[in-house]
PDB file of C-alpha atoms in Angstrom:
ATOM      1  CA  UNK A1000       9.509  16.958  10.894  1.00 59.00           C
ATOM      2  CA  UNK A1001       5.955  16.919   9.317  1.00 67.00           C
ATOM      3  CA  UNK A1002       4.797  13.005   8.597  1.00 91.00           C
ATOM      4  CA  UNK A1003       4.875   9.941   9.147  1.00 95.00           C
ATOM      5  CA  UNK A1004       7.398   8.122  10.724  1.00 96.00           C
ATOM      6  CA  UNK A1005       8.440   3.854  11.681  1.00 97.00           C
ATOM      7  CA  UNK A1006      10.812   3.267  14.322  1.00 97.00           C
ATOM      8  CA  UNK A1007      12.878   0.597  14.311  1.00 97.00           C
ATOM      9  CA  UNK A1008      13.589   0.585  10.278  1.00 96.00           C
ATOM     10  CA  UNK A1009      15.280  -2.850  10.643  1.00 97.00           C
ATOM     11  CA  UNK A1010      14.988  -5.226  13.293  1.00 98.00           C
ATOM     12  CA  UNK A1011      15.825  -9.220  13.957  1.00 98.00           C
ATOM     13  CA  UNK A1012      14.358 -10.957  16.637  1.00 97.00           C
ATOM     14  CA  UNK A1013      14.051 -14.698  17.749  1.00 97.00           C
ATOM     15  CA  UNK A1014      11.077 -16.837  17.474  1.00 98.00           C
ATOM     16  CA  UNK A1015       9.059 -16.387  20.636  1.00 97.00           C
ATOM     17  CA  UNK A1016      10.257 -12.795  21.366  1.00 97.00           C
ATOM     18  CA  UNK A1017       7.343  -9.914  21.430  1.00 98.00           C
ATOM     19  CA  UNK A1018       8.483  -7.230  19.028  1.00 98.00           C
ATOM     20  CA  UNK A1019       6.595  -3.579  19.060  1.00 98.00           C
ATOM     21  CA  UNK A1020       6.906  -1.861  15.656  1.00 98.00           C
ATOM     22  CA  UNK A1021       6.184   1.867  16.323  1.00 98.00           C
ATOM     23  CA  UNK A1022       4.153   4.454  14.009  1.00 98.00           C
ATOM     24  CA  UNK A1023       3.994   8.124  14.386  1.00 97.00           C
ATOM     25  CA  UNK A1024       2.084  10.704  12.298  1.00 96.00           C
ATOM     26  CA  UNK A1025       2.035  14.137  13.054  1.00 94.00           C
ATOM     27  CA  UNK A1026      -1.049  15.550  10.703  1.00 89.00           C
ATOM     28  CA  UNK A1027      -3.410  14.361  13.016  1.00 88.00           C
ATOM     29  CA  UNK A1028      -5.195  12.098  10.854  1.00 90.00           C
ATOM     30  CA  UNK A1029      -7.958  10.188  11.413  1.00 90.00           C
ATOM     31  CA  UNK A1030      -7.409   6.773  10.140  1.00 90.00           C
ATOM     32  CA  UNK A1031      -4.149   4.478  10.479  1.00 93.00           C
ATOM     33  CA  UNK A1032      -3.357   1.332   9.082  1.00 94.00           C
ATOM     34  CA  UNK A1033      -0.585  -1.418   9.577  1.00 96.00           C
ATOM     35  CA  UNK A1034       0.608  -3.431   6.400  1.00 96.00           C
ATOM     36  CA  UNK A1035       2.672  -6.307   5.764  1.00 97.00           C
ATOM     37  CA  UNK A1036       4.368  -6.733   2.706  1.00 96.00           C
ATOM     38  CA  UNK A1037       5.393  -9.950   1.335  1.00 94.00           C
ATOM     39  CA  UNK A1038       7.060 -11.390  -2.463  1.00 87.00           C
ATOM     40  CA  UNK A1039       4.263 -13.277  -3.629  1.00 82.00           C
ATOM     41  CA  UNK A1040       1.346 -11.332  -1.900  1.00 85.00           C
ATOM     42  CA  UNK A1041       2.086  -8.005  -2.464  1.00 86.00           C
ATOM     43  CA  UNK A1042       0.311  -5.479   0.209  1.00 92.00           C
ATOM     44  CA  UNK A1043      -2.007  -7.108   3.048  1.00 93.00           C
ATOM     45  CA  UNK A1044      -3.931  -5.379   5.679  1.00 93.00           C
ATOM     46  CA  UNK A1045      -3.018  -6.269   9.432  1.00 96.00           C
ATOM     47  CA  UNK A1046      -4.700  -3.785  11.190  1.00 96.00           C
ATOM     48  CA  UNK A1047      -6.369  -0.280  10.900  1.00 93.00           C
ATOM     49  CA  UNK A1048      -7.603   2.450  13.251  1.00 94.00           C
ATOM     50  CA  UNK A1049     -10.730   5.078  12.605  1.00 90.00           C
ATOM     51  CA  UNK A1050      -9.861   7.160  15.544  1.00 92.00           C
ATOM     52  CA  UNK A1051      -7.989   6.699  19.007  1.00 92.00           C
ATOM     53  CA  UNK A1052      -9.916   4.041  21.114  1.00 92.00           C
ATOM     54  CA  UNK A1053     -10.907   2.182  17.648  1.00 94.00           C
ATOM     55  CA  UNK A1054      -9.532  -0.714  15.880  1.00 95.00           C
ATOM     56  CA  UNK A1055     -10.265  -3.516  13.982  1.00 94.00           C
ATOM     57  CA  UNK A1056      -8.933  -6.112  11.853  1.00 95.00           C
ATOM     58  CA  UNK A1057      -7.574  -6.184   8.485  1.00 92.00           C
ATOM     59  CA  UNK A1058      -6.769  -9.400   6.186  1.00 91.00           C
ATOM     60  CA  UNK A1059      -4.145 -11.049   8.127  1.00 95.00           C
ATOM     61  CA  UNK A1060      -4.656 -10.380  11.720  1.00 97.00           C
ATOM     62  CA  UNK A1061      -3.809 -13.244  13.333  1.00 97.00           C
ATOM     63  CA  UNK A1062      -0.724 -12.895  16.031  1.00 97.00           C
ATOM     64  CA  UNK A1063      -0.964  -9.389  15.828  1.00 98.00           C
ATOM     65  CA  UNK A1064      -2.315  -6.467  18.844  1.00 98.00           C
ATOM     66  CA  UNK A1065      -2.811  -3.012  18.042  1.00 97.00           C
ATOM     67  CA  UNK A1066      -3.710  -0.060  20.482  1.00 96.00           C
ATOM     68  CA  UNK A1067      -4.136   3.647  19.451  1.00 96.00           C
ATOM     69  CA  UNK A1068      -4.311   5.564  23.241  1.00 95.00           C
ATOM     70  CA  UNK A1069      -3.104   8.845  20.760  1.00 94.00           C
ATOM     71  CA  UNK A1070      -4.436   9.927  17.272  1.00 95.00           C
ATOM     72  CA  UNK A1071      -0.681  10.284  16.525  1.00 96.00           C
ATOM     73  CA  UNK A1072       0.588   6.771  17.379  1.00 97.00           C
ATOM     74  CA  UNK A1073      -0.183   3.276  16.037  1.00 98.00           C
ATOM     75  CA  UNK A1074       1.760   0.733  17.450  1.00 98.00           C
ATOM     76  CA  UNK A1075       1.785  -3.385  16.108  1.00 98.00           C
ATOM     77  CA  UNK A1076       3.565  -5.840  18.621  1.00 98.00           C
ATOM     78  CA  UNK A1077       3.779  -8.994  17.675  1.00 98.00           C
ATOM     79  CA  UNK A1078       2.855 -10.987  20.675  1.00 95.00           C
ATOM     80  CA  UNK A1079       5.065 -13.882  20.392  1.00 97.00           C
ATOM     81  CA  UNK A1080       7.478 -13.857  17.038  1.00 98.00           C
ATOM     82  CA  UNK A1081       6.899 -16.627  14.234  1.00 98.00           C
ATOM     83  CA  UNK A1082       9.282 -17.019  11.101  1.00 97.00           C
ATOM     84  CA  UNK A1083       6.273 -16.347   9.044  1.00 97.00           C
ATOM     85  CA  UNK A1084       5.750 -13.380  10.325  1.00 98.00           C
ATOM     86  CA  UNK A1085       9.451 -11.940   8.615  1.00 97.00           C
ATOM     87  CA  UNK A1086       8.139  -9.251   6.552  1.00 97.00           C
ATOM     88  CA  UNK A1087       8.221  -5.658   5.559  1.00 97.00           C
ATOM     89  CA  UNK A1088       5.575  -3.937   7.388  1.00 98.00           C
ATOM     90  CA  UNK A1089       4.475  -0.451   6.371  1.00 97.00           C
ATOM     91  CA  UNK A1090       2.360   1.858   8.964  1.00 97.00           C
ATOM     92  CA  UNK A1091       0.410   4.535   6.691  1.00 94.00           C
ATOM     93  CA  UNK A1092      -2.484   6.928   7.282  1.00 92.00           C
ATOM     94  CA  UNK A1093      -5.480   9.157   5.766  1.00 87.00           C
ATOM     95  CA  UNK A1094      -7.856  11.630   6.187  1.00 83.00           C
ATOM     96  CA  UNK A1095     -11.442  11.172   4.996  1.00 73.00           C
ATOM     97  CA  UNK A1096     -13.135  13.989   2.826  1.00 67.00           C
ATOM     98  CA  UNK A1097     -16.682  13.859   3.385  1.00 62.00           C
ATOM     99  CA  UNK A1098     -18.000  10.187   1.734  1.00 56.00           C
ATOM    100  CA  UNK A1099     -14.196   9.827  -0.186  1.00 58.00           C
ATOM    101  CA  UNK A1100     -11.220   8.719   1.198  1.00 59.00           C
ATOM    102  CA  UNK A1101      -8.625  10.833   0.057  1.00 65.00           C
ATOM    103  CA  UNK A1102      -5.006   9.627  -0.607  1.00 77.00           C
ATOM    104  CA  UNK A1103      -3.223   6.985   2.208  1.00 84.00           C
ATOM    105  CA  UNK A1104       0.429   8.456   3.493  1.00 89.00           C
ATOM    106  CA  UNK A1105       3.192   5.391   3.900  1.00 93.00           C
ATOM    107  CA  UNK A1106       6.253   5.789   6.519  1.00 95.00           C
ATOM    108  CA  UNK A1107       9.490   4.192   5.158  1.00 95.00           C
ATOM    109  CA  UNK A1108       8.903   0.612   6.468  1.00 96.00           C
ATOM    110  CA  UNK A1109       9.957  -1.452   9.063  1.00 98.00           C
ATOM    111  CA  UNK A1110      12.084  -4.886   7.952  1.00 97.00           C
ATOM    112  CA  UNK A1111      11.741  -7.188  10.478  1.00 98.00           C
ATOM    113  CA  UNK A1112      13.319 -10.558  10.868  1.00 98.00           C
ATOM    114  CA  UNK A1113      12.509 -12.794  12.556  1.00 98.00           C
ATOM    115  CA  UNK A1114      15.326 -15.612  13.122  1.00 97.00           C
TER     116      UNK A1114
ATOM    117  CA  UNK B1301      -8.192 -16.920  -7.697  1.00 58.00           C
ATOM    118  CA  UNK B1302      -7.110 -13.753  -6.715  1.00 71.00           C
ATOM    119  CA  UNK B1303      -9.060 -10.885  -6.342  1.00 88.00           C
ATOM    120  CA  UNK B1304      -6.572  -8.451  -7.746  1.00 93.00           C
ATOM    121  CA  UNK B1305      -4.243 -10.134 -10.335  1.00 94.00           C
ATOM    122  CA  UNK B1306      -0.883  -7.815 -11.116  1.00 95.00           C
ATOM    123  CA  UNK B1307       1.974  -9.215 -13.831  1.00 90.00           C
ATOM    124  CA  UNK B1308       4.986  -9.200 -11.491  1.00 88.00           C
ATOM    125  CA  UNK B1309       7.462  -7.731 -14.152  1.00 88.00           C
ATOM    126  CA  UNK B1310       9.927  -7.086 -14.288  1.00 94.00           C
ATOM    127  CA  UNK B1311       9.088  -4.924 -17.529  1.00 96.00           C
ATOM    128  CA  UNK B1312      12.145  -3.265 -18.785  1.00 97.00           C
ATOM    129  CA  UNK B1313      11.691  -0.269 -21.835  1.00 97.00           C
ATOM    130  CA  UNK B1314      13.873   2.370 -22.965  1.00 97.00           C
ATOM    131  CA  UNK B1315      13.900   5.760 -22.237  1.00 97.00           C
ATOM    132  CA  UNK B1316      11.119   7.681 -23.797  1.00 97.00           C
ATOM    133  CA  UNK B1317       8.976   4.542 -24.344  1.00 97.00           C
ATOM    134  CA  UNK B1318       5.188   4.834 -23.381  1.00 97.00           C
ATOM    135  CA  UNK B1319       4.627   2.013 -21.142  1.00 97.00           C
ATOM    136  CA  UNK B1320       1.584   0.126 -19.902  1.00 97.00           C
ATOM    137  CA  UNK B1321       1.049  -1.437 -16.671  1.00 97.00           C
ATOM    138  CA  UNK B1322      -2.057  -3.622 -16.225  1.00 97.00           C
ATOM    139  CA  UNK B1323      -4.538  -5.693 -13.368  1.00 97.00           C
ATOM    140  CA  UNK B1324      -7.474  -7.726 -13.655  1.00 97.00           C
ATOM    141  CA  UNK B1325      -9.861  -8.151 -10.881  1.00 96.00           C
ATOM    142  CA  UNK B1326     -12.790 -10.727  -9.980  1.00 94.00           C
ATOM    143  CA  UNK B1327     -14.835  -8.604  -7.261  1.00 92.00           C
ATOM    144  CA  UNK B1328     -17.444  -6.629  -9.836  1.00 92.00           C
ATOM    145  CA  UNK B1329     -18.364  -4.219  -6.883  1.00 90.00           C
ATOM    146  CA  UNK B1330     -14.949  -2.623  -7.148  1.00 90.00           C
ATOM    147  CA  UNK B1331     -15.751   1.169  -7.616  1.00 88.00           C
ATOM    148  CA  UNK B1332     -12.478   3.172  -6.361  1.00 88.00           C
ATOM    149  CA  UNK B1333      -9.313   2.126  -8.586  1.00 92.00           C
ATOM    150  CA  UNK B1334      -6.025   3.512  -7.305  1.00 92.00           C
ATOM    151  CA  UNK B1335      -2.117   2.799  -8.671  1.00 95.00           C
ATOM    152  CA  UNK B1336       0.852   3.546  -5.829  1.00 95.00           C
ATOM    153  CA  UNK B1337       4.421   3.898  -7.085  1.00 97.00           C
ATOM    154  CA  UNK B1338       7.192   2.437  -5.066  1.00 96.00           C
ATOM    155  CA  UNK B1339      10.883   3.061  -4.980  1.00 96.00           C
ATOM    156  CA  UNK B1340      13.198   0.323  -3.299  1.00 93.00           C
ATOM    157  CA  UNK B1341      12.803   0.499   0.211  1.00 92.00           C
ATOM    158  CA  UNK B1342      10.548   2.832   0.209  1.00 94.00           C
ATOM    159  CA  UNK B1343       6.709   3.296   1.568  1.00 94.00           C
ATOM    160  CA  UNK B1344       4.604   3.271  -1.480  1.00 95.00           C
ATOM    161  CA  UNK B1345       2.823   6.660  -2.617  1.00 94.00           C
ATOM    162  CA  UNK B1346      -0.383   7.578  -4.613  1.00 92.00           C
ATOM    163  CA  UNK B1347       0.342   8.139  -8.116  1.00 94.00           C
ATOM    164  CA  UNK B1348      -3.199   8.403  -9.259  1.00 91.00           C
ATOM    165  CA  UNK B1349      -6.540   7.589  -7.820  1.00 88.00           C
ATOM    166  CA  UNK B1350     -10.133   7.519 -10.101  1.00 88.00           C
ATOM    167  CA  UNK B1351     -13.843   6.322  -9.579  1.00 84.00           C
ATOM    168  CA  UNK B1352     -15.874   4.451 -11.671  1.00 83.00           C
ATOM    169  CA  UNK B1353     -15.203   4.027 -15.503  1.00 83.00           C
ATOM    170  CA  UNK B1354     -12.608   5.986 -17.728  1.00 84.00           C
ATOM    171  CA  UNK B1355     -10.084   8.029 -18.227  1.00 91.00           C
ATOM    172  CA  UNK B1356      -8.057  10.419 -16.022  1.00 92.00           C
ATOM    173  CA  UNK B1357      -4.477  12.106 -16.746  1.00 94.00           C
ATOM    174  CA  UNK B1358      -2.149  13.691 -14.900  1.00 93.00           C
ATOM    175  CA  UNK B1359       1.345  14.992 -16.725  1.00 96.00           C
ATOM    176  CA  UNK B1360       2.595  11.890 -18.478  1.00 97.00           C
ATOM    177  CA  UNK B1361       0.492   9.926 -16.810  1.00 97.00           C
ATOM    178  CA  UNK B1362      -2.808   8.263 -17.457  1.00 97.00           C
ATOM    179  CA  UNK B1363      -4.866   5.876 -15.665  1.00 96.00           C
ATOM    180  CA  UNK B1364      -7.823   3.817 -17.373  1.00 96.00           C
ATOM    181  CA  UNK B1365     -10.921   1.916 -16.068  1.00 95.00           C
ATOM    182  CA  UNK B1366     -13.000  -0.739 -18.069  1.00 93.00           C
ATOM    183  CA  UNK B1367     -14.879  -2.264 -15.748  1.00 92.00           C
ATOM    184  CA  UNK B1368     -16.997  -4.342 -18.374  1.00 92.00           C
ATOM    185  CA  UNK B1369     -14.381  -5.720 -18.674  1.00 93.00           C
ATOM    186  CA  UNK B1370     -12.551  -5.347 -14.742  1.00 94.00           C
ATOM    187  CA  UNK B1371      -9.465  -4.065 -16.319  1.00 95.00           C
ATOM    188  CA  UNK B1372      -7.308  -0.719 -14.812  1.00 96.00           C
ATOM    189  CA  UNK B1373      -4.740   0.200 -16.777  1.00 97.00           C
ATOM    190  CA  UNK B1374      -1.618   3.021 -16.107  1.00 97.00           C
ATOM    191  CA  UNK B1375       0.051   4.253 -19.201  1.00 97.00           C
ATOM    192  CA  UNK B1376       3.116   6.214 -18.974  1.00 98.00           C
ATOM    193  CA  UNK B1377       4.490   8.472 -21.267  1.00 97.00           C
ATOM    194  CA  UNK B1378       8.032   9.530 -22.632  1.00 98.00           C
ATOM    195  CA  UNK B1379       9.399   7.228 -19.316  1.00 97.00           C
ATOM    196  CA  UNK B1380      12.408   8.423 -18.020  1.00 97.00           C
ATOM    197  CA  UNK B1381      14.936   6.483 -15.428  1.00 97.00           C
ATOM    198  CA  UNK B1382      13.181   8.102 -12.863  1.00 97.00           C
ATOM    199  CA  UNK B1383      10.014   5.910 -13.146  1.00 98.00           C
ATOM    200  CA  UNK B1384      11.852   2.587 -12.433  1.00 98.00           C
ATOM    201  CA  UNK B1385      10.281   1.708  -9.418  1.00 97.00           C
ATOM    202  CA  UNK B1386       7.148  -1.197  -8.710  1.00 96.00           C
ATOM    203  CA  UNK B1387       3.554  -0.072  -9.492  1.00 97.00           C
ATOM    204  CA  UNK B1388       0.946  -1.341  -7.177  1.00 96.00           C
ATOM    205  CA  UNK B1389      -2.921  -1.154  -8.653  1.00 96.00           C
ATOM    206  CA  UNK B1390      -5.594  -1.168  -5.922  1.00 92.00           C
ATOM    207  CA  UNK B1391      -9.286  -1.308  -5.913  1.00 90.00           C
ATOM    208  CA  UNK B1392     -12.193  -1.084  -3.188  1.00 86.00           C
ATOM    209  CA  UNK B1393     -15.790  -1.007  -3.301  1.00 84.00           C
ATOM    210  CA  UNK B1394     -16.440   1.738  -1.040  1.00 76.00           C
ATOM    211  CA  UNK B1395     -14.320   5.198   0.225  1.00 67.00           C
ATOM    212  CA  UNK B1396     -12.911   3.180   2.909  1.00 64.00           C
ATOM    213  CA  UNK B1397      -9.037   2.418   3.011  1.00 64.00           C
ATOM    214  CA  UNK B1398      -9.855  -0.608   5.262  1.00 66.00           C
ATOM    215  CA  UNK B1399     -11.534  -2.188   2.486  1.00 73.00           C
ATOM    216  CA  UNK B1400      -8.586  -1.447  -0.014  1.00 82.00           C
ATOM    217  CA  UNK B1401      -6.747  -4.412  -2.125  1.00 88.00           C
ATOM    218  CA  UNK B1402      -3.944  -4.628  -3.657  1.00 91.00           C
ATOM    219  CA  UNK B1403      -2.496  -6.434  -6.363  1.00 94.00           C
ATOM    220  CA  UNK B1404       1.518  -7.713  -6.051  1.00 94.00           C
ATOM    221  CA  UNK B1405       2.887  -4.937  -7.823  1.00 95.00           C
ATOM    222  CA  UNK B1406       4.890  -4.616 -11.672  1.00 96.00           C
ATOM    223  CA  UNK B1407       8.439  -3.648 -11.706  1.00 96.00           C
ATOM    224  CA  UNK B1408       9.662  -1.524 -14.074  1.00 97.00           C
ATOM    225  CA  UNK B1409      12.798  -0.647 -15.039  1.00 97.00           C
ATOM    226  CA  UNK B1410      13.321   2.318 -17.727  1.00 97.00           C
ATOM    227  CA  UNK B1411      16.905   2.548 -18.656  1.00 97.00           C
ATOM    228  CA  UNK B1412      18.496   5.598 -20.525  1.00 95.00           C
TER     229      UNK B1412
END
């Protein structure tokens, strides 16, 4: 199926564990982005990819890796679980149109606890 | 104080009510103004997306820019049950999703 996709949708891990959340798109798209969301802070940038071979950082970065080997995949681990880092996180991606970005495509989400 | 400032809701209305959902933002170099609708437990999704100043509609929906005054507004018309979801505004200064904010989101709830 056409999109983009999170694997796992839920997941609960213990403090200390690493934990890979997995994104798959299948338009080809340029740019990719990781997103937590949190009550109380709405949407926050982890992580975001221009092309495969490039990332950089976002808003909240810290205990986070990224790689992007394939324009199709964007996968977060989380090196070494906190409690703060129980969250929502939402993978998404776009395609720029000359200077404008045009719009950004969410997967479903990936609710991850972390115990 | 935040950047992007978003009335958590919820905001509940009847059916057929126009409805308004509102942010305020500090950062004056905001140019791109964008509002995402979200369903429960779902990814969110571009509703409507405008540069600059003024108006722009789409259907029953119309999004507003007054940045005098750094105010985006989304006004929905004749709301039906199906628009109860959260409504995220979100702003940039350039083209570039990296750059994008968001505020926390409104929930509303239209009930028939």
């Amino acid at each position: 199926d056409a999109g983009i996709t999170q694997s796992p949708r839920y997941k609960i891990t213990e403090t200390g564990r690493q934990v890979t959340l997995m994104c798959h798109q299948t338009w080809s798209h340029s740019y990719m982005f990781w997103y937590r969301q949190d009550l109380g802070h709405g949407l926050r940038l982890i992580y975001y990819s221009a092309a495969a071979d490039i990332t950089d950082k976002g808003e909240v970065p810290d205990g986070y890796v990224v790689s992007r080997s394939k324009t199709e995949n964007f996968p977060l681990t989380l090196e070494s679980a906190t409690r703060s880092q129980t969250s929502v996180y939402f993978c998404a991606s776009s395609e720029p149109q000359g200077s404008m970005n045009t719009e950004a495509f969410f997967g479903q989400g990936t609710r991850l606890t972390v115990v | 104080q935040k950047e992007v400032e978003q009335d958590p809701g919820p905001l509940s209305v009847p059916e057929g009510a126009i409805v308004s959902l509102n942010c305020t933002y500090s950062n004056s170099a905001f140019q791109y103004f964008m509002w995402y609708r979200q369903y429960s437990r779902k990814g969110p999704e571009l509703l409507m997306y405008t540069y600059s100043s003024g108006n722009k509609e789409d259907g029953r929906f119309t999004a507003q820019v007054d940045k005098s005054s750094k105010y985006i507004s989304l006004f929905i018309r004749d709301s039906q049950p199906s628009d109860s979801a959260t409504y995220l505004c979100a702003m940039s200064a350039d083209s570039g999703y990296s750059t994008l904010t968001f505020g926390k989101g409104t929930m509303l709830l239209v009930s028939p």
